[in-house]
Amino acid sequence: MNHNQLEYIFNQFKHNAVFESVQELVSGHINDTYLIQTTNKPYYILQKINHTVFKDVPGLVSNKVLISQHLQHKLKHLPKNELFRRVLSFISSKTENFYFKNEDGCYWNLMRYIDDSITFETVNSAHIAYEAGKLFGNFLNLTSDFELTKLTTVIPKFHDMSFRYSQFEEALQKASQERLDLAKNQILLVQELKEEMHILQRLKESGDIRLRVTHNDTKVSNALFTQGNKGLCVIDTDTIMPGIIHYDFGDAIRSICNTGEEDEINLDLVKFNVSYYKAYAKGFLEQIGDSLSEIETKYLLLGAKSMIFIMAIRFLTDYLNNDIYYKTKYLEHNLNRSKNQLKLLQSLTNQEKELA
């Protein structure tokens, strides 16, 4: 979009600021995000929410705003400037919604920009893993008393193992013989792990593990840090939904503890980093450990295994379906991603005694 269009959209929100310039940020894969610079600080983040991925954008925005307001209330003892740095702050539109819908049906929301902060795409020290654990653990702790009935489920069955496994089984029936042959070893491994990987799903369905507010995308790049590498603010709250704590713990571990990139095809480079796991778990449990039930604590490590497995099965399913969901750069890209995740899971399992 051009400068004038973005300025017009920005001015549909109640901010009392004067637009000066705009810069597109390319960190996300789903939404379009822009940094709006104004004549005076604060600056703002203007975001176009992908309504083809998210079917209920008003519900999604409501989730983000309600959780931010809840966090702001919990941290109201902080000075206002500090509060704006630790919690996302959304700006309402002139129609009193927290989003603006333009004539082509696109939804936009606006929040204050948190300056003098940094993000990490990958973790390069146990200290960063520890700080990330503290930050996400504190987020879950502060939202643990939020009334779940107020939340919209923005992506139904997102981390539902039974659903993901049924998608895999359907893909097996339709896949070409060539792809079935190439993925033979991965298919067998997924089938062998089926029972263990459904344990958390069954505990959730039985109510033995309670539903909480969960972020559902706890990669380290969704955490802001201070210039001194201290955890500052949890961001990218589009996928907030009711879930179990193992989703957020496991997804963070999956992204933080892989010594290789997710696309790495040299599987000798893919190992599970035990020291990063211990550091993240230490920070996480310092913040939320006292509020966890015995059964929640018992199965945290299985949460990590399950989230690695669920990504492996999603990549494998997409490969068997001829690559219809994830963007691929070459023919066996999704298969290699699946191999990568299954190697990470194998490495975790081989070191499980060190993690208990």
PDB file of C-alpha atoms in Angstrom, residues 4 10 44 105 156 179 214 236 244-245 261 288 294 352-353:
ATOM      1  CA  ASN A   4      -1.246   8.113   1.470  1.00  0.00           C
ATOM      2  CA  PHE A  10      -3.744   5.435  10.553  1.00  0.00           C
ATOM      3  CA  TYR A  44       2.804   3.185  16.431  1.00  0.00           C
ATOM      4  CA  GLY A 105     -12.850  -5.733   3.580  1.00  0.00           C
ATOM      5  CA  PRO A 156     -10.368 -24.193  15.970  1.00  0.00           C
ATOM      6  CA  ARG A 179       5.569 -39.644  -2.064  1.00  0.00           C
ATOM      7  CA  THR A 214      -2.558 -19.765  26.071  1.00  0.00           C
ATOM      8  CA  ASP A 236       2.030 -11.126  18.602  1.00  0.00           C
ATOM      9  CA  ILE A 244      -3.362 -26.190  28.081  1.00  0.00           C
ATOM     10  CA  ILE A 245      -0.094 -24.876  29.424  1.00  0.00           C
ATOM     11  CA  GLU A 261      17.364 -24.374  11.555  1.00  0.00           C
ATOM     12  CA  ILE A 288       4.345 -20.084  37.309  1.00  0.00           C
ATOM     13  CA  GLU A 294       1.010 -31.962  40.020  1.00  0.00           C
ATOM     14  CA  GLU A 352      15.229 -37.557  28.439  1.00  0.00           C
ATOM     15  CA  LYS A 353      16.865 -38.782  31.655  1.00  0.00           C
TER      16      LYS A 353
END
